[in-house]
Tab-separated table of C-alpha atoms (C1' of nucleotides) in Angstrom:
chain	number	residue	atom	x	y	z
N	1	MET	CA	141.042	-90.010	14.851
N	2	GLU	CA	140.694	-88.512	11.422
N	3	LEU	CA	138.888	-90.271	8.626
N	4	SER	CA	140.169	-88.178	5.790
N	5	CYS	CA	140.398	-88.812	2.110
N	6	LYS	CA	144.001	-89.790	2.725
N	7	SER	CA	143.077	-92.829	4.802
N	8	GLU	CA	140.440	-93.788	2.314
N	9	TYR	CA	142.941	-93.742	-0.537
N	10	ALA	CA	145.366	-95.846	1.455
N	11	LEU	CA	142.688	-98.394	2.279
N	12	LEU	CA	141.511	-98.617	-1.289
N	13	ALA	CA	145.053	-99.228	-2.453
N	14	LEU	CA	145.559	-101.928	0.142
N	15	ILE	CA	142.298	-103.583	-0.814
N	16	GLU	CA	143.462	-103.618	-4.393
N	17	LEU	CA	146.706	-105.220	-3.293
N	18	SER	CA	144.745	-107.740	-1.228
N	19	LEU	CA	142.778	-108.768	-4.287
N	20	HIS	CA	146.038	-109.585	-6.041
N	21	TYR	CA	147.721	-111.014	-2.993
N	22	SER	CA	147.383	-114.653	-3.991
N	23	LYS	CA	149.002	-114.041	-7.373
N	24	GLY	CA	152.250	-112.977	-5.790
N	25	GLU	CA	152.957	-110.500	-8.555
N	26	PRO	CA	153.592	-106.857	-7.740
N	27	LEU	CA	151.004	-104.262	-8.655
N	28	ARG	CA	152.049	-100.958	-10.168
N	29	ILE	CA	151.004	-97.613	-8.721
N	30	CYS	CA	149.378	-96.509	-11.933
N	31	GLN	CA	147.275	-99.676	-12.033
N	32	ILE	CA	145.967	-99.101	-8.535
N	33	ALA	CA	145.437	-95.435	-9.195
N	34	ALA	CA	143.500	-96.078	-12.379
N	35	GLU	CA	141.348	-98.745	-10.755
N	36	GLN	CA	140.418	-96.623	-7.760
N	37	ALA	CA	140.448	-93.178	-9.369
N	38	ILE	CA	143.217	-91.879	-7.145
N	39	PRO	CA	145.782	-89.318	-8.346
N	40	ASP	CA	148.820	-91.509	-8.918
N	41	ARG	CA	151.435	-89.016	-7.713
N	42	TYR	CA	149.502	-88.652	-4.475
N	43	LEU	CA	149.068	-92.367	-4.036
N	44	GLU	CA	152.807	-92.730	-4.440
N	45	GLN	CA	153.343	-90.732	-1.260
N	46	LEU	CA	150.837	-92.797	0.668
N	47	LEU	CA	152.393	-96.066	-0.468
N	48	ALA	CA	155.794	-94.778	0.587
N	49	THR	CA	154.390	-94.198	4.054
N	50	LEU	CA	152.836	-97.653	4.114
N	51	ARG	CA	156.124	-99.157	2.986
N	52	ARG	CA	158.088	-97.426	5.744
N	53	ALA	CA	155.525	-98.731	8.213
N	54	GLY	CA	156.027	-102.253	6.879
N	55	PHE	CA	152.583	-102.945	5.426
N	56	VAL	CA	153.811	-103.227	1.852
N	57	LYS	CA	157.084	-103.829	0.127
N	58	SER	CA	158.147	-102.426	-3.205
N	59	GLN	CA	159.913	-104.058	-6.088
N	60	ARG	CA	161.823	-101.632	-8.196
N	61	GLY	CA	162.571	-101.726	-11.877
N	62	ALA	CA	160.674	-103.245	-14.739
N	63	LYS	CA	157.763	-105.502	-13.739
N	64	GLY	CA	158.025	-103.863	-10.362
N	65	GLY	CA	155.326	-102.511	-8.110
N	66	TYR	CA	153.949	-103.081	-4.641
N	67	LEU	CA	153.077	-106.170	-2.644
N	68	LEU	CA	151.499	-106.767	0.722
N	69	THR	CA	153.973	-108.037	3.299
N	70	ARG	CA	151.307	-109.820	5.355
N	71	GLU	CA	148.147	-111.689	4.658
N	72	PRO	CA	145.112	-109.412	4.210
N	73	TRP	CA	143.410	-110.873	7.277
N	74	LYS	CA	146.340	-109.870	9.451
N	75	ILE	CA	146.016	-106.154	8.768
N	76	THR	CA	143.243	-104.281	10.555
N	77	LEU	CA	141.845	-100.981	9.410
N	78	LEU	CA	143.083	-99.429	12.627
N	79	ASP	CA	146.621	-100.418	11.699
N	80	VAL	CA	146.304	-98.615	8.420
N	81	VAL	CA	144.471	-95.533	9.608
N	82	SER	CA	146.711	-94.864	12.577
N	83	CYS	CA	149.724	-95.309	10.331
N	84	ILE	CA	148.428	-92.852	7.756
N	85	GLU	CA	147.004	-90.258	10.111
N	86	GLY	CA	150.351	-90.026	11.792
N	87	PHE	CA	151.938	-90.931	15.059
N	88	GLU	CA	151.481	-87.421	16.408
N	89	ALA	CA	147.966	-88.479	17.355
N	90	LYS	CA	149.537	-89.429	20.642
N	91	ALA	CA	150.801	-85.893	21.152
N	92	LYS	CA	147.261	-84.603	20.824
N	93	GLU	CA	146.029	-86.926	23.502
N	94	VAL	CA	148.665	-85.871	25.984
N	95	LYS	CA	147.391	-82.314	26.204
N	96	SER	CA	146.143	-82.366	29.751
N	97	PRO	CA	142.995	-80.483	30.612
N	98	THR	CA	143.440	-77.491	32.887
N	99	THR	CA	139.979	-77.264	34.410
N	100	ALA	CA	137.500	-79.695	35.914
N	101	GLU	CA	135.189	-78.974	32.983
N	102	GLY	CA	137.992	-79.682	30.583
N	103	ALA	CA	138.553	-83.056	32.188
N	104	ALA	CA	134.892	-83.959	31.813
N	105	VAL	CA	134.919	-83.088	28.126
N	106	TRP	CA	138.175	-84.912	27.648
N	107	GLU	CA	136.687	-88.121	28.999
N	108	VAL	CA	133.926	-88.024	26.440
N	109	TRP	CA	136.386	-87.266	23.663
N	110	HIS	CA	138.351	-90.277	24.782
N	111	GLU	CA	135.284	-92.495	24.739
N	112	VAL	CA	134.447	-91.421	21.210
N	113	ARG	CA	137.964	-92.171	20.109
N	114	GLN	CA	137.935	-95.563	21.765
N	115	GLY	CA	134.694	-96.386	20.016
N	116	ALA	CA	136.105	-95.420	16.655
N	117	GLU	CA	139.223	-97.464	17.238
N	118	ALA	CA	137.158	-100.458	18.300
N	119	VAL	CA	135.257	-100.400	15.029
N	120	LEU	CA	138.398	-99.992	12.959
N	121	GLU	CA	140.137	-102.760	14.825
N	122	LYS	CA	137.245	-105.113	14.204
N	123	TYR	CA	137.743	-105.189	10.446
N	124	THR	CA	140.662	-106.478	8.431
N	125	LEU	CA	141.482	-105.891	4.803
N	126	GLN	CA	140.126	-109.350	4.069
N	127	ASP	CA	136.773	-108.359	5.547
N	128	LEU	CA	136.533	-105.450	3.150
N	129	VAL	CA	137.436	-107.677	0.248
N	130	ASP	CA	134.695	-110.133	1.244
N	131	GLN	CA	132.249	-107.287	1.637
N	132	ARG	CA	133.171	-106.030	-1.806
N	133	ASN	CA	132.645	-109.449	-3.325
N	134	ALA	CA	129.297	-109.816	-1.624
N	135	ARG	CA	128.284	-106.429	-2.968
N	136	GLN	CA	129.289	-107.337	-6.475
N	137	GLN	CA	127.244	-110.506	-6.122
N	138	VAL	CA	124.227	-108.374	-5.303
N	139	ASP	CA	124.912	-106.115	-8.270
N	140	LEU	CA	125.058	-109.185	-10.458
N	141	MET	CA	121.711	-110.386	-9.189
N	142	TYR	CA	120.156	-107.050	-9.997
N	143	TYR	CA	121.699	-107.244	-13.429
N	144	ILE	CA	120.035	-110.579	-14.101
Z	1	MET	CA	132.777	-85.937	12.756
Z	2	GLU	CA	135.527	-83.641	13.936
Z	3	LEU	CA	136.443	-83.261	17.553
Z	4	SER	CA	138.382	-80.066	17.203
Z	5	CYS	CA	139.382	-77.416	19.667
Z	6	LYS	CA	136.410	-75.466	18.383
Z	7	SER	CA	133.882	-77.978	19.679
Z	8	GLU	CA	135.733	-78.251	22.943
Z	9	TYR	CA	135.588	-74.498	23.477
Z	10	ALA	CA	131.896	-74.449	22.677
Z	11	LEU	CA	131.187	-77.260	25.117
Z	12	LEU	CA	133.214	-75.646	27.870
Z	13	ALA	CA	131.322	-72.413	27.400
Z	14	LEU	CA	127.986	-74.206	27.520
Z	15	ILE	CA	129.014	-76.066	30.656
Z	16	GLU	CA	129.891	-72.772	32.248
Z	17	LEU	CA	126.478	-71.454	31.274
Z	18	SER	CA	124.882	-74.601	32.662
Z	19	LEU	CA	126.538	-74.012	36.006
Z	20	HIS	CA	124.903	-70.601	36.174
Z	21	TYR	CA	121.650	-71.682	34.642
Z	22	SER	CA	119.660	-71.695	37.878
Z	23	LYS	CA	120.664	-68.128	38.680
Z	24	GLY	CA	118.952	-66.751	35.605
Z	25	GLU	CA	121.545	-64.015	35.215
Z	26	PRO	CA	123.441	-63.658	31.951
Z	27	LEU	CA	127.112	-64.541	31.841
Z	28	ARG	CA	129.570	-62.334	29.999
Z	29	ILE	CA	131.886	-63.616	27.295
Z	30	CYS	CA	134.955	-62.410	29.140
Z	31	GLN	CA	133.901	-64.263	32.284
Z	32	ILE	CA	133.527	-67.534	30.446
Z	33	ALA	CA	136.730	-66.958	28.531
Z	34	ALA	CA	138.701	-66.220	31.686
Z	35	GLU	CA	137.277	-69.218	33.513
Z	36	GLN	CA	138.030	-71.666	30.729
Z	37	ALA	CA	141.180	-70.076	29.295
Z	38	ILE	CA	139.628	-69.438	25.898
Z	39	PRO	CA	140.524	-66.422	23.720
Z	40	ASP	CA	137.523	-64.174	24.230
Z	41	ARG	CA	137.310	-62.834	20.677
Z	42	TYR	CA	137.274	-66.375	19.381
Z	43	LEU	CA	134.686	-67.504	21.877
Z	44	GLU	CA	132.511	-64.650	20.712
Z	45	GLN	CA	132.267	-66.216	17.275
Z	46	LEU	CA	131.389	-69.608	18.661
Z	47	LEU	CA	128.688	-68.169	20.865
Z	48	ALA	CA	127.286	-66.339	17.859
Z	49	THR	CA	127.017	-69.674	16.078
Z	50	LEU	CA	125.366	-71.252	19.099
Z	51	ARG	CA	122.976	-68.330	19.324
Z	52	ARG	CA	121.969	-68.619	15.677
Z	53	ALA	CA	121.380	-72.325	16.275
Z	54	GLY	CA	119.152	-71.483	19.231
Z	55	PHE	CA	121.147	-73.019	22.072
Z	56	VAL	CA	121.790	-69.713	23.796
Z	57	LYS	CA	120.283	-66.267	23.794
Z	58	SER	CA	122.136	-63.023	24.304
Z	59	GLN	CA	121.293	-59.939	26.280
Z	60	ARG	CA	122.944	-56.851	24.896
Z	61	GLY	CA	124.117	-53.774	26.713
Z	62	ALA	CA	125.477	-53.291	30.199
Z	63	LYS	CA	124.867	-56.233	32.550
Z	64	GLY	CA	124.340	-58.272	29.434
Z	65	GLY	CA	125.731	-61.635	28.469
Z	66	TYR	CA	124.603	-65.068	27.446
Z	67	LEU	CA	122.000	-67.476	28.767
Z	68	LEU	CA	121.009	-71.022	27.919
Z	69	THR	CA	117.646	-71.213	26.183
Z	70	ARG	CA	116.960	-74.767	27.380
Z	71	GLU	CA	117.665	-76.788	30.460
Z	72	PRO	CA	121.158	-78.326	30.485
Z	73	TRP	CA	119.738	-81.841	30.454
Z	74	LYS	CA	117.886	-81.122	27.227
Z	75	ILE	CA	121.014	-80.408	25.211
Z	76	THR	CA	123.114	-83.362	24.089
Z	77	LEU	CA	126.738	-83.137	23.103
Z	78	LEU	CA	125.786	-84.274	19.625
Z	79	ASP	CA	123.516	-81.238	19.301
Z	80	VAL	CA	126.403	-78.973	20.109
Z	81	VAL	CA	129.118	-80.687	18.112
Z	82	SER	CA	127.095	-81.077	14.940
Z	83	CYS	CA	126.082	-77.433	15.222
Z	84	ILE	CA	129.658	-76.254	15.600
Z	85	GLU	CA	131.263	-78.552	13.081
Z	86	GLY	CA	128.908	-77.241	10.461
Z	87	PHE	CA	126.054	-78.400	8.364
Z	88	GLU	CA	128.315	-79.146	5.427
Z	89	ALA	CA	129.052	-82.455	7.119
Z	90	LYS	CA	126.075	-83.666	5.156
Z	91	ALA	CA	127.696	-82.623	1.895
Z	92	LYS	CA	130.697	-84.748	2.750
Z	93	GLU	CA	128.550	-87.772	3.389
Z	94	VAL	CA	126.763	-87.487	0.091
Z	95	LYS	CA	129.901	-88.158	-1.911
Z	96	SER	CA	128.919	-91.478	-3.348
Z	97	PRO	CA	131.567	-94.127	-3.769
Z	98	THR	CA	132.424	-94.971	-7.343
Z	99	THR	CA	133.791	-98.494	-6.918
Z	100	ALA	CA	132.767	-101.599	-5.048
Z	101	GLU	CA	135.827	-101.166	-2.835
Z	102	GLY	CA	134.844	-97.580	-2.154
Z	103	ALA	CA	131.423	-98.731	-1.011
Z	104	ALA	CA	132.963	-101.232	1.394
Z	105	VAL	CA	135.180	-98.568	2.934
Z	106	TRP	CA	132.304	-96.153	3.068
Z	107	GLU	CA	130.242	-98.573	5.127
Z	108	VAL	CA	132.964	-98.807	7.737
Z	109	TRP	CA	133.352	-95.027	7.770
Z	110	HIS	CA	129.636	-94.779	8.342
Z	111	GLU	CA	129.759	-97.239	11.195
Z	112	VAL	CA	132.522	-95.280	12.887
Z	113	ARG	CA	130.547	-92.111	12.511
Z	114	GLN	CA	127.405	-93.703	13.901
Z	115	GLY	CA	129.358	-94.925	16.878
Z	116	ALA	CA	130.737	-91.481	17.565
Z	117	GLU	CA	127.310	-89.935	17.274
Z	118	ALA	CA	125.844	-92.527	19.607
Z	119	VAL	CA	128.358	-91.628	22.297
Z	120	LEU	CA	127.821	-87.904	21.861
Z	121	GLU	CA	124.074	-88.311	21.902
Z	122	LYS	CA	124.243	-90.253	25.156
Z	123	TYR	CA	125.538	-87.314	27.181
Z	124	THR	CA	123.895	-84.022	27.973
Z	125	LEU	CA	125.423	-80.839	29.333
Z	126	GLN	CA	124.009	-81.764	32.720
Z	127	ASP	CA	125.908	-85.038	32.649
Z	128	LEU	CA	129.164	-83.175	32.156
Z	129	VAL	CA	128.317	-80.822	34.986
Z	130	ASP	CA	127.640	-83.777	37.281
Z	131	GLN	CA	130.854	-85.415	36.175
Z	132	ARG	CA	132.738	-82.211	36.920
Z	133	ASN	CA	131.223	-81.988	40.373
Z	134	ALA	CA	132.090	-85.592	41.112
Z	135	ARG	CA	135.637	-84.968	40.021
Z	136	GLN	CA	135.945	-81.926	42.243
Z	137	GLN	CA	134.653	-84.031	45.100
Z	138	VAL	CA	137.496	-86.447	44.531
Z	139	ASP	CA	139.987	-83.622	44.417
Z	140	LEU	CA	138.630	-82.369	47.695
Z	141	MET	CA	139.088	-85.798	49.290
Z	142	TYR	CA	142.680	-85.863	48.199
Z	143	TYR	CA	143.148	-82.406	49.633
Z	144	ILE	CA	141.936	-83.533	53.036
T	1	DA	C1'	175.457	-103.600	-21.759
T	2	DT	C1'	171.481	-101.300	-23.021
T	3	DT	C1'	167.153	-99.818	-22.176
T	4	DA	C1'	162.803	-99.231	-20.443
T	5	DT	C1'	160.413	-99.453	-16.384
T	6	DA	C1'	159.188	-97.650	-12.158
T	7	DC	C1'	160.437	-96.505	-7.576
T	8	DT	C1'	162.718	-92.441	-4.546
T	9	DC	C1'	163.388	-88.060	-3.086
T	10	DC	C1'	163.239	-83.336	-3.631
T	11	DG	C1'	160.657	-79.537	-4.212
T	12	DG	C1'	156.548	-76.462	-5.162
T	13	DT	C1'	151.445	-75.043	-5.613
T	14	DT	C1'	146.739	-74.479	-4.451
T	15	DC	C1'	143.001	-74.710	-1.450
T	16	DT	C1'	140.650	-75.171	2.699
T	17	DA	C1'	139.771	-74.824	7.570
T	18	DC	C1'	141.093	-73.645	12.074
T	19	DA	C1'	142.689	-70.430	15.424
T	20	DG	C1'	143.080	-66.041	16.753
T	21	DT	C1'	142.975	-60.690	16.306
T	22	DG	C1'	141.010	-56.081	15.381
T	23	DG	C1'	137.874	-52.173	14.447
T	24	DG	C1'	133.696	-49.970	14.277
T	25	DG	C1'	128.830	-50.108	15.261
T	26	DA	C1'	124.568	-51.209	17.836
T	27	DT	C1'	122.131	-51.843	22.110
T	28	DT	C1'	121.049	-51.482	26.961
T	29	DA	C1'	121.581	-50.361	32.150
T	30	DC	C1'	122.620	-46.890	35.054
Y	1	DG	C1'	125.267	-39.372	28.354
Y	2	DT	C1'	128.339	-42.847	29.544
Y	3	DA	C1'	129.972	-47.203	30.275
Y	4	DA	C1'	129.385	-51.851	29.467
Y	5	DT	C1'	128.428	-55.407	26.466
Y	6	DC	C1'	127.127	-57.797	22.431
Y	7	DC	C1'	127.211	-57.774	17.026
Y	8	DC	C1'	129.184	-57.991	12.519
Y	9	DC	C1'	132.764	-57.875	9.083
Y	10	DA	C1'	137.211	-58.499	7.798
Y	11	DC	C1'	141.774	-59.845	8.353
Y	12	DT	C1'	146.156	-62.588	9.418
Y	13	DG	C1'	148.805	-66.740	10.336
Y	14	DT	C1'	149.351	-71.411	10.438
Y	15	DA	C1'	148.654	-76.147	9.307
Y	16	DG	C1'	147.227	-79.764	6.689
Y	17	DA	C1'	145.160	-81.905	2.518
Y	18	DA	C1'	145.508	-82.660	-2.086
Y	19	DC	C1'	148.100	-82.433	-5.920
Y	20	DC	C1'	151.834	-81.683	-9.591
Y	21	DG	C1'	156.684	-82.052	-11.707
Y	22	DG	C1'	161.266	-83.203	-12.266
Y	23	DA	C1'	165.729	-85.163	-11.503
Y	24	DG	C1'	167.827	-89.171	-10.062
Y	25	DT	C1'	168.474	-94.136	-9.245
Y	26	DA	C1'	167.720	-99.077	-8.841
Y	27	DT	C1'	166.211	-103.151	-11.147
Y	28	DA	C1'	164.913	-106.501	-14.551
Y	29	DA	C1'	164.075	-107.777	-19.246
Y	30	DT	C1'	166.247	-108.095	-23.610
DNA sequence: ATTATACTCCGGTTCTACAGTGGGGATTAC
DNA sequence: GTAATCCCCACTGTAGAACCGGAGTATAAT
């Protein structure tokens, strides 16, 4: 379970799309990239992955861009992260330990992974949006 | 928090040392490497790191090898992993999020990390040794 | 139909870290 | 002294992350 910059970019983009979800209008890559300070050509690759996985759909041509295919509260962070970090995560898990010591270590590794997945599964995109709004509320209070 | 092959090798080596801890005799790199199927020249580097961090001490010359400096139940897996995965983990954490969305993601990342650390802190080398022994017991029962 | 927009696919580059290898030197037991 | 063993430095190979560019193509606005 990697928590790389890649996953973070993907999540930020999806949060941005969640914020515009109710409008129903597509959001351009360059808009998302500018808002979240992500290199746009890199974000393009990530959105392509997310599109192939069915999280977003694209609308080509003028006034085009990306849209969420599901409601923000129906996409968990685990969905996104495991999509971005690749399906070969399974292959890594299959490597069977050769020694009794290896098996003991493997069990702990597995527990750590399960814990991480449990946390990521607990939150949806909507939760992050709400958290963001709450944070901005706090910032506003400080401003006053 | 990486759970790479590197950390696994280091843990396996320390478990091996824990098994011989009561004997008080040093264990050679090549013995550990052979037992756990680890490339010996690579293990040497990891043990050097563990030595500099104070988990093991070395005895040079003929009949030399490595010894644990503390009792196996006084070393948690978190101690080992955070030593091996490097101190620059802190540097990665310091990267402050620039947007409200980034802060929301960062909080989740932090929670995942805390969860992983909690699991790793829960177990000591002795726990893994006990787990190994229990597993071998089961294997023995199947054998009979 | 034209045109601008913007996605799609192809490739390449740079950088970093991991994983593993090798040589020469230092230290200690015997 | 000799053999055994650790110590240090440097090196290669591979993989992945992050990023950049360009040519092509689909779509919608006009």
